[in-house]
């Protein structure tokens, strides 16, 4: 099976609107259990390049309740993938007819470490232009270098992401 192409593109002014449309659908599907919803990931950071996949972080009071909503989320185009490598998460993917990822939905318990980590990373890069530019350029370079090798692309970002996340959490907590 061929790997999907890694496509990092310049910031698109439509991404926030795409998030709002998807968030409205998710809110309707998860209304009884949803406590908060956030646009996360690189598409939430104005001006930086990203893969054109909207990352959404949703918070619920009890994660186990989400399994009862898999069918509702499926009806609006989301495939349930369980924890998918992160304990304490429910992960859903929305794709187009060509298997391109349009939206990644990450559901965590309210105010969990993972929620804070995602929001701190996003807000830190919004507030620190030099780091945002570095991260944007790194992703562009890696996407060109590893166009069909997502594992190497992710490995290439890993160290930078860990460092930015560490700075972001210090900044978030005011340390």
Coordinates of N, CA, C and O in Angstrom, one line a residue, residues 44-135:
X44 N -4.3 26.1 13.5 CA -4.8 27.0 14.4 C -3.9 28.2 14.7 O -4.2 29.1 15.5
X45 N -2.7 28.2 14.1 CA -1.7 29.2 14.3 C -1.5 30.1 13.1 O -0.9 29.6 12.1
X46 N -2.1 31.3 13.1 CA -2.0 32.1 11.9 C -0.6 32.3 11.4 O 0.3 32.5 12.2
X47 N -0.4 32.2 10.1 CA 0.9 32.5 9.4 C 1.8 31.3 9.3 O 2.8 31.4 8.6
X48 N 1.6 30.2 9.9 CA 2.5 29.1 9.7 C 2.0 28.0 8.8 O 0.8 27.8 8.6
X49 N 3.0 27.4 8.1 CA 2.6 26.3 7.2 C 2.2 25.1 7.9 O 2.6 24.9 9.1
X50 N 1.4 24.3 7.3 CA 0.8 23.1 8.0 C 0.3 22.1 6.9 O 0.1 22.5 5.8
X51 N 0.2 20.9 7.3 CA -0.6 19.9 6.5 C -2.0 20.4 6.6 O -2.5 20.9 7.7
X52 N -2.8 20.4 5.5 CA -4.1 21.0 5.5 C -5.1 20.0 6.2 O -6.2 19.7 5.6
X53 N -4.8 19.7 7.4 CA -5.7 18.8 8.2 C -6.0 19.6 9.5 O -5.1 20.0 10.3
X54 N -7.3 19.8 9.8 CA -7.7 20.6 11.0 C -7.7 19.6 12.2 O -8.3 18.5 12.2
X55 N -6.9 20.0 13.2 CA -6.9 19.3 14.5 C -7.9 19.9 15.4 O -7.9 21.1 15.7
X56 N -8.8 19.1 16.0 CA -9.8 19.5 16.9 C -9.6 18.8 18.2 O -9.5 17.5 18.2
X57 N -9.5 19.5 19.3 CA -9.5 18.9 20.7 C -10.8 19.1 21.3 O -11.2 20.2 21.4
X58 N -11.4 18.0 21.7 CA -12.7 18.1 22.4 C -12.5 17.6 23.9 O -11.8 16.6 24.1
X59 N -13.2 18.2 24.8 CA -13.1 17.8 26.2 C -14.5 17.3 26.6 O -15.5 17.9 26.3
X60 N -14.4 16.1 27.4 CA -15.6 15.5 28.0 C -15.3 15.2 29.4 O -14.2 15.0 29.8
X61 N -16.4 15.1 30.2 CA -16.1 14.8 31.7 C -15.7 13.4 31.9 O -14.9 13.1 32.8
X62 N -16.3 12.5 31.1 CA -15.9 11.1 31.3 C -15.7 10.5 29.9 O -16.6 10.3 29.0
X63 N -14.4 10.1 29.7 CA -14.0 9.6 28.3 C -14.7 8.4 27.9 O -15.0 8.2 26.7
X64 N -15.0 7.5 28.8 CA -15.7 6.2 28.5 C -17.1 6.5 27.8 O -17.5 5.6 27.0
X65 N -17.7 7.6 28.1 CA -19.0 7.9 27.4 C -18.9 8.1 25.9 O -19.9 7.9 25.2
X66 N -17.7 8.4 25.5 CA -17.5 8.7 24.0 C -17.8 7.5 23.2 O -18.3 7.6 22.1
X67 N -17.4 6.3 23.7 CA -17.7 5.1 22.9 C -19.1 4.9 22.5 O -19.4 4.4 21.4
X68 N -20.0 5.5 23.3 CA -21.5 5.4 23.0 C -21.8 6.4 21.8 O -23.0 6.3 21.3
X69 N -20.9 7.3 21.4 CA -21.2 8.3 20.4 C -20.5 8.0 19.1 O -20.5 8.8 18.1
X70 N -19.8 6.8 19.0 CA -19.1 6.5 17.8 C -20.0 6.5 16.5 O -19.6 7.0 15.5
X71 N -21.2 6.0 16.7 CA -22.2 5.9 15.6 C -22.6 7.4 15.1 O -22.7 7.7 14.0
X72 N -22.9 8.2 16.1 CA -23.2 9.6 15.8 C -22.1 10.3 15.1 O -22.3 11.0 14.1
X73 N -20.9 10.1 15.5 CA -19.7 10.7 14.9 C -19.5 10.1 13.5 O -19.1 10.8 12.5
X74 N -19.8 8.8 13.3 CA -19.7 8.2 12.0 C -20.7 8.8 11.0 O -20.3 8.9 9.9
X75 N -21.8 9.1 11.5 CA -22.8 9.7 10.6 C -22.4 11.1 10.1 O -22.9 11.5 9.0
X76 N -21.5 11.7 10.7 CA -21.0 13.0 10.2 C -19.6 12.9 9.6 O -18.9 13.8 9.4
X77 N -19.2 11.6 9.4 CA -18.0 11.4 8.6 C -16.7 11.0 9.3 O -15.7 10.9 8.8
X78 N -16.8 10.7 10.7 CA -15.7 10.4 11.5 C -15.5 8.9 11.7 O -16.5 8.3 12.1
X79 N -14.3 8.4 11.5 CA -14.0 7.0 11.8 C -13.3 6.9 13.1 O -12.3 7.6 13.4
X80 N -13.8 6.1 14.0 CA -13.3 5.9 15.3 C -12.1 5.0 15.3 O -12.1 3.9 14.7
X81 N -11.0 5.4 15.9 CA -9.7 4.7 15.9 C -9.3 4.4 17.3 O -8.1 4.0 17.6
X82 N -10.2 4.5 18.3 CA -9.8 4.2 19.7 C -8.8 5.2 20.3 O -8.8 6.3 19.9
X83 N -7.9 4.6 21.1 CA -6.9 5.5 21.7 C -5.8 5.9 20.7 O -5.2 6.9 20.8
X84 N -5.5 5.0 19.8 CA -4.6 5.2 18.7 C -3.2 5.7 19.2 O -2.7 6.7 18.8
X85 N -2.7 5.0 20.2 CA -1.3 5.3 20.7 C -1.2 6.3 21.8 O -0.1 6.5 22.3
X86 N -2.3 6.9 22.2 CA -2.3 7.8 23.3 C -3.3 7.4 24.4 O -4.5 7.5 24.1
X87 N -2.8 6.9 25.5 CA -3.7 6.4 26.6 C -4.5 7.6 27.0 O -4.1 8.7 27.2
X88 N -5.8 7.4 27.2 CA -6.7 8.4 27.7 C -7.2 9.3 26.6 O -7.7 10.4 26.9
X89 N -7.2 8.9 25.4 CA -7.7 9.6 24.2 C -8.7 8.8 23.4 O -8.5 7.5 23.4
X90 N -9.6 9.4 22.8 CA -10.4 8.8 21.7 C -10.1 9.6 20.5 O -10.2 10.8 20.5
X91 N -9.7 8.9 19.4 CA -9.2 9.5 18.2 C -10.1 9.2 17.0 O -10.5 8.0 16.8
X92 N -10.5 10.2 16.3 CA -11.3 10.1 15.1 C -10.7 10.8 13.9 O -10.1 11.8 14.1
X93 N -10.9 10.2 12.7 CA -10.4 10.8 11.5 C -11.5 11.0 10.5 O -12.3 10.1 10.3
X94 N -11.5 12.2 9.9 CA -12.5 12.4 8.8 C -11.6 12.6 7.5 O -10.7 13.4 7.5
X95 N -12.0 11.8 6.5 CA -11.2 11.8 5.3 C -12.1 12.2 4.1 O -13.4 12.1 4.2
X96 N -11.5 12.5 3.0 CA -12.3 12.8 1.8 C -12.3 11.4 1.0 O -11.8 10.4 1.4
X97 N -12.8 11.5 -0.2 CA -13.0 10.3 -1.1 C -11.6 9.7 -1.5 O -11.6 8.6 -2.0
X98 N -10.5 10.5 -1.4 CA -9.2 10.0 -1.8 C -8.4 9.6 -0.6 O -7.1 9.4 -0.7
X99 N -9.0 9.4 0.6 CA -8.3 9.1 1.8 C -7.4 10.2 2.4 O -6.6 9.9 3.2
X100 N -7.5 11.4 1.9 CA -6.8 12.5 2.5 C -7.5 12.9 3.8 O -8.7 12.9 3.9
X101 N -6.6 13.1 4.8 CA -7.2 13.4 6.1 C -7.6 14.9 6.1 O -6.8 15.8 5.9
X102 N -8.9 15.1 6.4 CA -9.4 16.5 6.5 C -9.4 17.0 7.9 O -9.1 18.2 8.2
X103 N -9.8 16.1 8.9 CA -9.9 16.5 10.3 C -9.4 15.4 11.2 O -9.7 14.2 10.9
X104 N -8.6 15.7 12.2 CA -8.3 14.8 13.3 C -9.0 15.3 14.5 O -8.8 16.5 14.9
X105 N -9.8 14.5 15.1 CA -10.6 14.8 16.3 C -10.0 14.0 17.5 O -10.0 12.8 17.5
X106 N -9.4 14.8 18.4 CA -8.8 14.2 19.6 C -9.7 14.5 20.8 O -10.0 15.6 21.1
X107 N -10.2 13.4 21.5 CA -11.1 13.7 22.6 C -10.5 13.2 23.9 O -10.0 12.1 23.9
X108 N -10.4 14.1 24.9 CA -9.8 13.8 26.2 C -10.7 14.2 27.3 O -11.7 15.0 27.0
X109 N -10.4 13.8 28.5 CA -11.2 14.2 29.6 C -10.8 15.7 29.9 O -9.7 16.1 29.7
X110 N -11.8 16.4 30.4 CA -11.7 17.8 30.7 C -10.4 18.2 31.5 O -10.1 17.5 32.5
X111 N -9.7 19.2 30.9 CA -8.5 19.7 31.5 C -7.4 18.7 31.8 O -6.6 18.8 32.7
X112 N -7.4 17.6 31.1 CA -6.3 16.6 31.2 C -5.0 17.2 30.8 O -4.9 18.2 30.1
X113 N -3.9 16.5 31.1 CA -2.6 17.0 30.7 C -2.5 17.1 29.2 O -1.8 18.0 28.7
X114 N -3.1 16.2 28.5 CA -3.1 16.2 27.0 C -3.8 17.4 26.5 O -3.3 18.0 25.5
X115 N -4.9 17.8 27.1 CA -5.6 19.0 26.6 C -4.7 20.3 26.8 O -4.5 21.1 25.9
X116 N -4.1 20.4 28.0 CA -3.2 21.5 28.4 C -2.0 21.5 27.4 O -1.7 22.6 26.9
X117 N -1.5 20.3 27.2 CA -0.3 20.2 26.3 C -0.6 20.8 24.9 O 0.1 21.6 24.3
X118 N -1.8 20.4 24.3 CA -2.2 20.9 23.0 C -2.4 22.4 23.0 O -2.0 23.1 22.1
X119 N -3.1 22.9 24.0 CA -3.5 24.3 24.0 C -2.2 25.2 24.3 O -2.1 26.2 23.7
X120 N -1.3 24.7 25.2 CA -0.1 25.4 25.5 C 0.8 25.5 24.2 O 1.3 26.6 23.9
X121 N 0.9 24.4 23.5 CA 1.7 24.4 22.3 C 1.2 25.4 21.3 O 1.9 26.3 20.7
X122 N -0.1 25.4 21.1 CA -0.8 26.3 20.1 C -0.6 27.8 20.5 O -0.1 28.6 19.8
X123 N -0.9 28.1 21.8 CA -0.9 29.4 22.3 C 0.5 30.0 22.4 O 0.8 31.2 22.1
X124 N 1.5 29.1 22.7 CA 2.9 29.5 22.8 C 3.4 30.0 21.4 O 4.0 31.0 21.3
X125 N 3.1 29.2 20.4 CA 3.5 29.5 19.0 C 2.8 30.7 18.5 O 3.4 31.5 17.7
X126 N 1.6 31.0 18.9 CA 0.9 32.2 18.5 C 1.6 33.4 19.1 O 1.6 34.5 18.5
X127 N 2.1 33.2 20.3 CA 2.8 34.4 21.0 C 4.3 34.5 20.8 O 4.8 35.5 21.2
X128 N 4.9 33.5 20.2 CA 6.3 33.5 20.0 C 6.7 33.3 18.5 O 6.9 32.2 18.1
X129 N 6.7 34.4 17.8 CA 6.8 34.3 16.3 C 8.1 33.6 15.8 O 8.1 32.9 14.9
X130 N 9.2 33.9 16.5 CA 10.5 33.2 16.1 C 10.4 31.7 16.1 O 10.8 31.0 15.2
X131 N 9.8 31.2 17.2 CA 9.6 29.7 17.3 C 8.6 29.2 16.3 O 8.8 28.1 15.7
X132 N 7.6 30.0 16.0 CA 6.6 29.6 15.1 C 7.2 29.5 13.7 O 6.9 28.6 12.9
X133 N 8.0 30.5 13.3 CA 8.6 30.5 12.0 C 9.6 29.3 11.9 O 9.6 28.6 10.9
X134 N 10.4 29.1 12.9 CA 11.3 27.9 12.9 C 10.5 26.6 12.7 O 10.9 25.8 11.9
X135 N 9.4 26.4 13.4 CA 8.6 25.2 13.3 C 8.0 25.1 11.9 O 8.0 24.0 11.3

